[in-house]
């Protein structure tokens, strides 16, 4: 099982959610976040050190999927979230050891 964390532009959330639903995703978590990448966010010099003084609002989508769904989900997110302009975001993928559905006690891919 894999966890996908995607940081996207907030106005792309509906498109990404729709694309992921079409890809067969059954659940996800969305959080409003702030951040900066290589090109956005301003830096300031203060006593010789650089400080970040500006964070841009972004949306973080988290979903855990079966391994065989991973590529399809990444394609859905990149296809729906891309504008081609800077700040389109990033996708991080990590391995998930266990998933438990609290109501039933199911574990593993069945619990996703
Ligand atoms: N290495 C990172 N770790 C954690 N979050 C990150 C990282 N890089 C980017 N982010 C998050 O992703 C958001 C979007 O990143 P962004 O698209 O600006 O990255 P970038 O590398 O500058 O890409 P681009 O060249 O397309 O602008 C950031 O605002 C931040 O929240």
Short mmCIF file of N, CA and C and ligand atoms in Angstrom, two decimals:
data_model
loop_
_atom_site.label_atom_id
_atom_site.label_comp_id
_atom_site.label_asym_id
_atom_site.label_seq_id
_atom_site.Cartn_x
_atom_site.Cartn_y
_atom_site.Cartn_z
N UNK A 1 0.85 -1.19 0.00
CA UNK A 1 0.00 0.00 0.00
C UNK A 1 0.88 1.25 0.00
N UNK A 2 0.40 2.27 -0.66
CA UNK A 2 1.17 3.52 -0.78
C UNK A 2 0.33 4.70 -0.30
N UNK A 3 1.03 5.64 0.29
CA UNK A 3 0.38 6.91 0.64
C UNK A 3 0.83 7.97 -0.35
N UNK A 4 -0.13 8.64 -0.93
CA UNK A 4 0.15 9.74 -1.85
C UNK A 4 -0.19 11.03 -1.14
N UNK A 5 0.78 11.92 -1.05
CA UNK A 5 0.53 13.27 -0.54
C UNK A 5 0.76 14.23 -1.70
N UNK A 6 -0.27 14.92 -2.08
CA UNK A 6 -0.15 15.86 -3.19
C UNK A 6 -0.43 17.26 -2.70
N UNK A 7 0.50 18.17 -2.98
CA UNK A 7 0.31 19.59 -2.67
C UNK A 7 -0.08 20.27 -3.97
N UNK A 8 -1.26 20.86 -3.98
CA UNK A 8 -1.76 21.43 -5.24
C UNK A 8 -2.28 22.85 -5.02
N UNK A 9 -2.57 23.51 -6.14
CA UNK A 9 -3.20 24.83 -6.05
C UNK A 9 -4.65 24.65 -5.60
N UNK A 10 -5.09 25.48 -4.64
CA UNK A 10 -6.43 25.28 -4.08
C UNK A 10 -7.54 25.24 -5.13
N UNK A 11 -7.46 26.06 -6.15
CA UNK A 11 -8.58 26.09 -7.12
C UNK A 11 -8.63 24.83 -7.98
N UNK A 12 -7.63 23.98 -7.88
CA UNK A 12 -7.62 22.72 -8.63
C UNK A 12 -8.23 21.56 -7.85
N UNK A 13 -8.65 21.82 -6.61
CA UNK A 13 -9.11 20.71 -5.77
C UNK A 13 -10.29 19.95 -6.39
N UNK A 14 -11.29 20.66 -6.88
CA UNK A 14 -12.46 19.97 -7.42
C UNK A 14 -12.10 19.10 -8.62
N UNK A 15 -11.24 19.64 -9.50
CA UNK A 15 -10.82 18.86 -10.67
C UNK A 15 -10.06 17.60 -10.25
N UNK A 16 -9.19 17.75 -9.26
CA UNK A 16 -8.39 16.60 -8.81
C UNK A 16 -9.29 15.57 -8.13
N UNK A 17 -10.22 16.04 -7.30
CA UNK A 17 -11.13 15.09 -6.64
C UNK A 17 -11.94 14.31 -7.67
N UNK A 18 -12.41 15.00 -8.70
CA UNK A 18 -13.19 14.33 -9.75
C UNK A 18 -12.33 13.30 -10.49
N UNK A 19 -11.11 13.68 -10.82
CA UNK A 19 -10.23 12.76 -11.53
C UNK A 19 -9.91 11.53 -10.69
N UNK A 20 -9.73 11.74 -9.40
CA UNK A 20 -9.43 10.61 -8.52
C UNK A 20 -10.65 9.72 -8.34
N UNK A 21 -11.84 10.30 -8.28
CA UNK A 21 -13.06 9.48 -8.20
C UNK A 21 -13.18 8.62 -9.44
N UNK A 22 -12.92 9.22 -10.60
CA UNK A 22 -13.00 8.45 -11.85
C UNK A 22 -11.95 7.34 -11.87
N UNK A 23 -10.83 7.56 -11.19
CA UNK A 23 -9.78 6.54 -11.14
C UNK A 23 -10.12 5.43 -10.16
N UNK A 24 -11.20 5.61 -9.39
CA UNK A 24 -11.65 4.55 -8.50
C UNK A 24 -11.22 4.70 -7.05
N UNK A 25 -10.81 5.91 -6.69
CA UNK A 25 -10.38 6.14 -5.30
C UNK A 25 -11.61 6.20 -4.38
N UNK A 26 -11.51 5.54 -3.23
CA UNK A 26 -12.69 5.44 -2.36
C UNK A 26 -12.67 6.45 -1.21
N UNK A 27 -11.54 7.02 -0.91
CA UNK A 27 -11.50 7.99 0.18
C UNK A 27 -10.24 8.83 0.14
N UNK A 28 -10.32 10.03 0.67
CA UNK A 28 -9.11 10.86 0.78
C UNK A 28 -9.30 11.92 1.84
N UNK A 29 -8.21 12.53 2.22
CA UNK A 29 -8.22 13.59 3.23
C UNK A 29 -7.66 14.86 2.62
N UNK A 30 -8.30 15.97 2.91
CA UNK A 30 -7.86 17.26 2.36
C UNK A 30 -7.57 18.22 3.52
N UNK A 31 -6.45 18.92 3.41
CA UNK A 31 -6.07 19.91 4.42
C UNK A 31 -5.63 21.20 3.75
N UNK A 32 -6.04 22.31 4.31
CA UNK A 32 -5.52 23.59 3.82
C UNK A 32 -4.15 23.80 4.46
N UNK A 33 -3.15 24.06 3.63
CA UNK A 33 -1.79 24.24 4.14
C UNK A 33 -1.17 25.49 3.54
N UNK A 34 0.00 25.82 4.00
CA UNK A 34 0.77 26.90 3.40
C UNK A 34 2.16 26.38 3.13
N UNK A 35 2.79 26.89 2.09
CA UNK A 35 4.15 26.41 1.83
C UNK A 35 4.85 27.24 0.77
N UNK A 36 6.03 26.79 0.45
CA UNK A 36 6.76 27.43 -0.65
C UNK A 36 7.61 26.40 -1.35
N UNK A 37 7.83 26.60 -2.63
CA UNK A 37 8.71 25.75 -3.42
C UNK A 37 9.92 26.54 -3.85
N UNK A 38 10.49 26.13 -4.97
CA UNK A 38 11.73 26.76 -5.40
C UNK A 38 11.55 28.21 -5.78
N UNK A 39 10.42 28.51 -6.38
CA UNK A 39 10.31 29.81 -7.03
C UNK A 39 9.38 30.78 -6.36
N UNK A 40 8.52 30.26 -5.49
CA UNK A 40 7.59 31.17 -4.82
C UNK A 40 8.01 31.32 -3.37
N UNK A 41 7.35 32.22 -2.68
CA UNK A 41 7.74 32.48 -1.31
C UNK A 41 8.93 33.42 -1.36
N UNK A 42 8.85 34.49 -0.62
CA UNK A 42 9.92 35.47 -0.67
C UNK A 42 10.89 35.24 0.49
N UNK A 43 12.13 35.52 0.27
CA UNK A 43 13.11 35.37 1.34
C UNK A 43 13.68 36.73 1.69
N UNK A 44 14.14 36.85 2.92
CA UNK A 44 14.63 38.13 3.41
C UNK A 44 15.92 37.89 4.18
N UNK A 45 16.85 38.79 4.04
CA UNK A 45 18.09 38.66 4.81
C UNK A 45 17.94 39.34 6.16
N UNK A 46 18.26 38.64 7.23
CA UNK A 46 18.20 39.21 8.57
C UNK A 46 19.40 38.71 9.35
N UNK A 47 20.28 39.63 9.73
CA UNK A 47 21.52 39.27 10.41
C UNK A 47 22.26 38.15 9.70
N UNK A 48 22.31 38.30 8.40
CA UNK A 48 23.13 37.38 7.60
C UNK A 48 22.44 36.09 7.23
N UNK A 49 21.25 35.84 7.78
CA UNK A 49 20.57 34.59 7.46
C UNK A 49 19.33 34.88 6.62
N UNK A 50 18.95 33.91 5.80
CA UNK A 50 17.77 34.08 4.97
C UNK A 50 16.54 33.57 5.71
N UNK A 51 15.50 34.37 5.73
CA UNK A 51 14.25 33.93 6.37
C UNK A 51 13.14 33.94 5.34
N UNK A 52 12.30 32.96 5.43
CA UNK A 52 11.14 32.94 4.57
C UNK A 52 10.05 33.78 5.21
N UNK A 53 9.53 34.73 4.49
CA UNK A 53 8.54 35.61 5.09
C UNK A 53 7.16 35.46 4.46
N UNK A 54 7.05 34.63 3.47
CA UNK A 54 5.77 34.53 2.78
C UNK A 54 5.49 33.09 2.39
N UNK A 55 4.35 32.58 2.82
CA UNK A 55 3.91 31.25 2.44
C UNK A 55 2.65 31.38 1.61
N UNK A 56 2.56 30.55 0.61
CA UNK A 56 1.38 30.60 -0.25
C UNK A 56 0.39 29.52 0.16
N UNK A 57 -0.91 29.85 0.12
CA UNK A 57 -1.91 28.84 0.46
C UNK A 57 -1.93 27.73 -0.58
N UNK A 58 -1.95 26.52 -0.09
CA UNK A 58 -2.03 25.33 -0.95
C UNK A 58 -3.01 24.36 -0.32
N UNK A 59 -3.36 23.34 -1.06
CA UNK A 59 -4.19 22.27 -0.51
C UNK A 59 -3.38 20.99 -0.54
N UNK A 60 -3.43 20.26 0.58
CA UNK A 60 -2.76 18.95 0.62
C UNK A 60 -3.81 17.86 0.57
N UNK A 61 -3.63 16.95 -0.38
CA UNK A 61 -4.51 15.79 -0.51
C UNK A 61 -3.72 14.58 -0.06
N UNK A 62 -4.29 13.79 0.83
CA UNK A 62 -3.65 12.56 1.27
C UNK A 62 -4.56 11.39 0.94
N UNK A 63 -4.01 10.38 0.31
CA UNK A 63 -4.78 9.17 0.08
C UNK A 63 -3.88 7.95 0.13
N UNK A 64 -4.43 6.89 0.66
CA UNK A 64 -3.71 5.61 0.71
C UNK A 64 -4.38 4.68 -0.29
N UNK A 65 -3.56 4.08 -1.15
CA UNK A 65 -4.10 3.25 -2.23
C UNK A 65 -3.34 1.93 -2.30
N UNK A 66 -3.99 0.96 -2.92
CA UNK A 66 -3.32 -0.30 -3.23
C UNK A 66 -2.21 -0.03 -4.24
N UNK A 67 -1.14 -0.81 -4.18
CA UNK A 67 0.00 -0.59 -5.08
C UNK A 67 -0.43 -0.49 -6.54
N UNK A 68 -1.38 -1.33 -6.93
CA UNK A 68 -1.74 -1.36 -8.36
C UNK A 68 -2.53 -0.12 -8.79
N UNK A 69 -2.98 0.67 -7.83
CA UNK A 69 -3.70 1.91 -8.16
C UNK A 69 -2.76 3.12 -8.26
N UNK A 70 -1.51 2.94 -7.85
CA UNK A 70 -0.63 4.10 -7.67
C UNK A 70 -0.44 4.91 -8.95
N UNK A 71 -0.04 4.24 -10.03
CA UNK A 71 0.26 4.98 -11.26
C UNK A 71 -0.97 5.72 -11.78
N UNK A 72 -2.11 5.03 -11.70
CA UNK A 72 -3.35 5.64 -12.17
C UNK A 72 -3.67 6.91 -11.37
N UNK A 73 -3.45 6.85 -10.08
CA UNK A 73 -3.75 8.01 -9.23
C UNK A 73 -2.79 9.17 -9.51
N UNK A 74 -1.53 8.85 -9.71
CA UNK A 74 -0.56 9.90 -10.00
C UNK A 74 -0.90 10.58 -11.33
N UNK A 75 -1.29 9.78 -12.31
CA UNK A 75 -1.69 10.36 -13.60
C UNK A 75 -2.93 11.24 -13.44
N UNK A 76 -3.86 10.79 -12.61
CA UNK A 76 -5.09 11.57 -12.41
C UNK A 76 -4.76 12.91 -11.76
N UNK A 77 -3.89 12.89 -10.76
CA UNK A 77 -3.55 14.13 -10.05
C UNK A 77 -2.77 15.08 -10.96
N UNK A 78 -1.74 14.55 -11.61
CA UNK A 78 -0.93 15.45 -12.45
C UNK A 78 -1.76 16.00 -13.60
N UNK A 79 -2.59 15.16 -14.17
CA UNK A 79 -3.41 15.62 -15.31
C UNK A 79 -4.38 16.71 -14.90
N UNK A 80 -4.95 16.58 -13.70
CA UNK A 80 -5.97 17.53 -13.28
C UNK A 80 -5.38 18.78 -12.63
N UNK A 81 -4.19 18.67 -12.04
CA UNK A 81 -3.65 19.79 -11.26
C UNK A 81 -2.69 20.66 -12.05
N UNK A 82 -2.27 20.21 -13.22
CA UNK A 82 -1.23 20.96 -13.95
C UNK A 82 -1.81 22.16 -14.67
N UNK A 83 -1.16 23.30 -14.45
CA UNK A 83 -1.47 24.49 -15.25
C UNK A 83 -0.30 24.81 -16.18
N UNK A 84 0.87 24.27 -15.83
CA UNK A 84 2.09 24.57 -16.59
C UNK A 84 2.83 25.77 -16.04
N UNK A 85 2.22 26.42 -15.05
CA UNK A 85 2.88 27.59 -14.44
C UNK A 85 3.57 27.17 -13.15
N UNK A 86 4.46 28.02 -12.65
CA UNK A 86 5.17 27.66 -11.42
C UNK A 86 4.19 27.52 -10.27
N UNK A 87 4.58 26.66 -9.33
CA UNK A 87 3.75 26.46 -8.15
C UNK A 87 2.64 25.44 -8.34
N UNK A 88 2.71 24.63 -9.40
CA UNK A 88 1.67 23.61 -9.61
C UNK A 88 1.67 22.55 -8.52
N UNK A 89 2.78 22.42 -7.82
CA UNK A 89 2.80 21.53 -6.68
C UNK A 89 3.66 20.30 -6.86
N UNK A 90 3.54 19.40 -5.90
CA UNK A 90 4.37 18.19 -5.89
C UNK A 90 3.57 17.02 -5.36
N UNK A 91 4.05 15.84 -5.68
CA UNK A 91 3.45 14.61 -5.18
C UNK A 91 4.53 13.81 -4.48
N UNK A 92 4.23 13.40 -3.25
CA UNK A 92 5.16 12.55 -2.48
C UNK A 92 4.51 11.19 -2.29
N UNK A 93 5.29 10.13 -2.48
CA UNK A 93 4.78 8.77 -2.33
C UNK A 93 5.60 8.03 -1.28
N UNK A 94 4.91 7.43 -0.32
CA UNK A 94 5.60 6.63 0.70
C UNK A 94 4.88 5.28 0.85
N UNK A 95 5.59 4.34 1.45
CA UNK A 95 5.00 3.03 1.69
C UNK A 95 4.26 3.03 3.03
N UNK A 96 3.08 2.43 3.00
CA UNK A 96 2.26 2.34 4.23
C UNK A 96 2.28 0.90 4.73
N UNK A 97 2.57 0.72 6.00
CA UNK A 97 2.69 -0.63 6.55
C UNK A 97 1.35 -1.28 6.85
N UNK A 98 0.41 -0.51 7.35
CA UNK A 98 -0.84 -1.14 7.76
C UNK A 98 -1.99 -0.14 7.70
N UNK A 99 -3.15 -0.64 7.38
CA UNK A 99 -4.39 0.14 7.42
C UNK A 99 -5.42 -0.69 8.18
N UNK A 100 -6.13 -0.06 9.09
CA UNK A 100 -7.16 -0.75 9.86
C UNK A 100 -8.46 0.02 9.76
N UNK A 101 -9.53 -0.64 9.33
CA UNK A 101 -10.86 0.00 9.37
C UNK A 101 -11.41 -0.19 10.78
N UNK A 102 -11.63 0.91 11.46
CA UNK A 102 -11.98 0.85 12.89
C UNK A 102 -13.30 0.10 13.11
N UNK A 103 -14.29 0.35 12.24
CA UNK A 103 -15.62 -0.22 12.48
C UNK A 103 -15.61 -1.74 12.44
N UNK A 104 -14.86 -2.31 11.50
CA UNK A 104 -14.93 -3.76 11.29
C UNK A 104 -13.68 -4.51 11.74
N UNK A 105 -12.59 -3.79 11.94
CA UNK A 105 -11.34 -4.45 12.27
C UNK A 105 -10.61 -5.00 11.06
N UNK A 106 -11.17 -4.81 9.85
CA UNK A 106 -10.46 -5.28 8.64
C UNK A 106 -9.09 -4.63 8.59
N UNK A 107 -8.15 -5.38 8.00
CA UNK A 107 -6.78 -4.86 7.92
C UNK A 107 -6.24 -5.01 6.49
N UNK A 108 -5.23 -4.20 6.18
CA UNK A 108 -4.56 -4.31 4.89
C UNK A 108 -5.40 -3.70 3.77
N UNK A 109 -5.12 -4.14 2.51
CA UNK A 109 -5.79 -3.54 1.35
C UNK A 109 -7.32 -3.56 1.44
N UNK A 110 -7.87 -4.56 2.13
CA UNK A 110 -9.34 -4.62 2.27
C UNK A 110 -9.87 -3.45 3.07
N UNK A 111 -9.03 -2.86 3.89
CA UNK A 111 -9.48 -1.79 4.77
C UNK A 111 -9.36 -0.40 4.11
N UNK A 112 -8.75 -0.36 2.93
CA UNK A 112 -8.53 0.94 2.27
C UNK A 112 -9.86 1.55 1.86
N1 LIG B 1 10.52 19.57 -0.75
C1 LIG B 1 9.29 19.86 -0.31
N2 LIG B 1 8.85 19.35 0.84
C2 LIG B 1 7.62 19.61 1.31
N3 LIG B 1 6.73 20.39 0.65
C3 LIG B 1 7.13 20.93 -0.51
C4 LIG B 1 8.43 20.70 -1.05
N4 LIG B 1 8.52 21.36 -2.22
C5 LIG B 1 7.34 21.96 -2.40
N5 LIG B 1 6.51 21.70 -1.38
C6 LIG B 1 5.14 22.18 -1.22
O1 LIG B 1 4.56 22.19 -2.50
C7 LIG B 1 4.03 23.49 -2.78
C8 LIG B 1 4.17 23.75 -4.26
O2 LIG B 1 5.52 23.66 -4.61
P1 LIG B 1 5.97 24.33 -5.98
O3 LIG B 1 5.11 23.82 -7.06
O4 LIG B 1 6.06 25.80 -5.79
O5 LIG B 1 7.40 23.68 -6.09
P2 LIG B 1 8.58 24.06 -7.09
O6 LIG B 1 9.64 23.04 -6.87
O7 LIG B 1 8.94 25.48 -6.91
O8 LIG B 1 7.92 23.80 -8.49
P3 LIG B 1 7.72 24.81 -9.69
O9 LIG B 1 9.03 24.91 -10.37
O10 LIG B 1 6.65 24.14 -10.51
O11 LIG B 1 7.22 26.10 -9.11
C9 LIG B 1 4.80 24.40 -1.89
O12 LIG B 1 4.07 25.57 -1.62
C10 LIG B 1 5.01 23.56 -0.65
O13 LIG B 1 3.83 23.62 0.13
#
